[in-house]
Amino acid sequence: KPASAAPPRPQPSPTASTAAGATASFIRSDTSTRGNWRGVYGTDGYCVANDSQIIPGYASFAVLNQMNWTWAFSSSDPRALETSSRPGRIAAAWYSASSFSLDVNFTDGNSHPVALYAVDWDDNGRAETIQVLDANTNAVLNSQNISNFAGGIYLIWNVSGHVKINASATAGPNAVISGIFFGGAATNAAAAATFVRSDTATAGNWQGVYGADGHSLTGDSQSIPAYAAFAIQSQYNWTWASNPTDPRALETTNRTGRIAAAWYNSRGFSLDVNFTDGNSHEFALYSVDWDARRRSEAIRVVNATTNAVLDSRSISGFAGGIYVVWNISGHVRVNISTTGGPNSVASGVFFQGAGASSSDSATGTGSPATGQGQLSVSPASLAFGNVNVSGSSSKSVAISNSGTSNVTISSVSISGAGLNASGLSGVTLNPGQTTSLSVTFAPAASGSVTGGVTLLSNAKNSPISIALSGTGAQPTPASHSVGLNWSPSTSASVIGYNVYRGSASAGPFTQLNATPIPTIGYTDTAAQAGQTYYYVVTSVISGGDQSAFSNPASVTVP
């Protein structure tokens, strides 16, 4: 059981420091990433409860006064943390009924992003106070309270020096933390993609036009900027020509030649792109149908966490080469799918500083950047807890326009069995206006459910998502009462009676009372409707010896 009262809670401070150099500046909480931490947090190191750890050279780390628990060694639930052996997830935690600590010591004199992940996996109504303390003086540097985190939550700070991070239970059975992550996107922006233009004029002559900050070329080389992480998934590699003079082939990095090559797949492949500095950057993708096989492709930029579509483009007739250019922030995937020809192809990607403005292109006019409307939601996640099968529970989310222009919500989509949302599609919010979204969880079967609501709009931070979770539970059968009485024993040594119940006249029988009953009556308050029970009684003398069972009495509860 947790302590009946939480430890004293000093007023939270956004940033505090001591003479010893320990500091903790709270950045934000994150309820959308859930267990998908790779590429978002822990770029320098991590420790996942009951899985593995890699601690960066500039730090030391220890968990103190904790116990360990694993809810699921292998789970497909996205709330479970990704493991060191991908693919794989684990739902586990360090925990204590009162409190425990994480000892973190940064020894290089610098400040580093630190993210903690906690999830109330079994939806036990947990609430916790997380305090960052100076390890030498115990001065409180920052304090955060979390509750309703069945969907999973990250707390992110910039930390320097030697600190202790204390987790204290304030509600529910215990305090839990599932992992800690060093480095990564302390100021990560929400995933967003704004189409800028397409370009069929530059062909392979990218140097001086694209890639001022970095690039990745099929068959040549790559240089990824420090503010980004990049990976190619489910692709094969192919080289049409290693040193052609055709200007459609991309210039090599050392400017000594060209290469005609591609990542490809007959069904499609993906580019994982994560901008970790909180800013928007220009990202350009180059494709060429080198051997004129009449290829056509669908290119979708999606939120890497929610899979919500941020932008969608189709290209065809690109034997001369085409660049597709976006302004992108946060963590996205660029999914390239075959819609015509033998396969999908892409030859390179290019990273550039601040996002470029939209402009006319060789194949049409680029879409203008979204307006200055901005949506905010409160709360950012909903945890329904246990809801009886065939029953329902509804909760509301406040949707506000905190920007300076009108926002029209064009669509509302929801995922997760038994989850439904209503009341927003087509609504226009003026600046400062707030409306509400009603979400209902009506489980049709037992078990945990996770999902989300995604709102598409013309707001500059569209799309915006709300994490959802709940558990379908079988209703507890209603209890009924059965009254029993019997004739008293004629023996003077009898001190009381024991009552037993069974589901058959011959037993077996289970004793219902803890101590001998001094009277000749008893009420069974745990009988269930529709059941037939058989009751027997014994008389008890001093020392605990008792008689044989009486003849059974039966009753059927209606």
C-alpha angles and dihedrals in degrees: 000000000000121000112280091239132031119247115264110290116213116206109280115252121203089219134001136167141187134213089260090067099248110142136170122188114184112226107178148300122256124204098164104065094058111168094344095097099142111106091013106059135011099040089149100035147317147196118214116193113257092355121071145301141216111189116197118243092247093060146055122205139188137166114224133200094355136132122215128233136176120203094181127003090199124022139161091205107118090221089070114091119253110252131226089257105064129238095042142090136206130199105206140129149193106236148173133183088229115014145316136185143231112212111211123178122181107197102182097075092244135114117247136186113256123188127189121198122206129174130181087217098179092039095241097159094257122177125181143186113220113197127184109209135186100253092217102045103019088231110158110245098177139351130200131181121209132188137154090040100144086123092055130257137211122208113201129197138167103235135185133177127009115332140163119217109207121199113197127184114236098167137008127031100308149336116272138190122178103190150347125220130199122208126358135099106350088160099031114164124222114272109268137158127190118186111234108177148309120242126202096163104069095058111173095341095100100142111104090014105058136012100042089152101032149320147197119216124189110246095002123062144296137222112186116196119243091247093061144057120205135187136165117221133199094358136134123210126233135176119204095181129000099205113010126160093217107119091222088073113090119254111250118245094252091050091234097116148331137270130207105203140129149195105235148170131174091230100032142267140221141238115212110210124179123180105197104182098075093247135111117248136186112255121187128191121199123204130173130184088217098177093039096242092156093251122180127184142192112220117195125181108207136181103262092219103042101021088229110158111247097178137353129202135174123207130189137154091041100143086125092055129258136212119209111199131196139169104236135184132177126007117332141157122221106213115199114195131184115244098161139009128025100308149337118273140188126173105193150342129223132204125207134179121257116006114274123236121253116266142167113283137200091262101037145313118311117238113258119249115266119269130257097270112118130189126215127185131205121226101022092208138025124214112190096186117201115352121179117248109260089020127094143213127199130202133177134227122202112229114197135182104223094171134087101252135057117274122209116198104218100184143002118207127182134192131194131077112276094009121122135172131194143169109057119069111116094012117140119209122201118216108289093013121132131198133170136243118210116215122189128195113201107166118204093191141025121269144068120304128194127183143128148229119238121197119201117199144138091267116125091241095049128171103047123182138203119203116227132194139167143148127236109223133187110243116253109249113248114255123232133194129242118193118213133187135169142182115274122251116255092219115106092210094063111110099179149319140268122217123210132189132200140166095234131047092241094048151191092218131199121211111241102191126065097208131024114284110236094202133061096247139068136177120216104210097179101067116131128221117261095020129121115217134190119209129197131180133209129193118233129211130195112296092036101274112145139194128250119281118283121235108288122258116206133207134176114213110222 
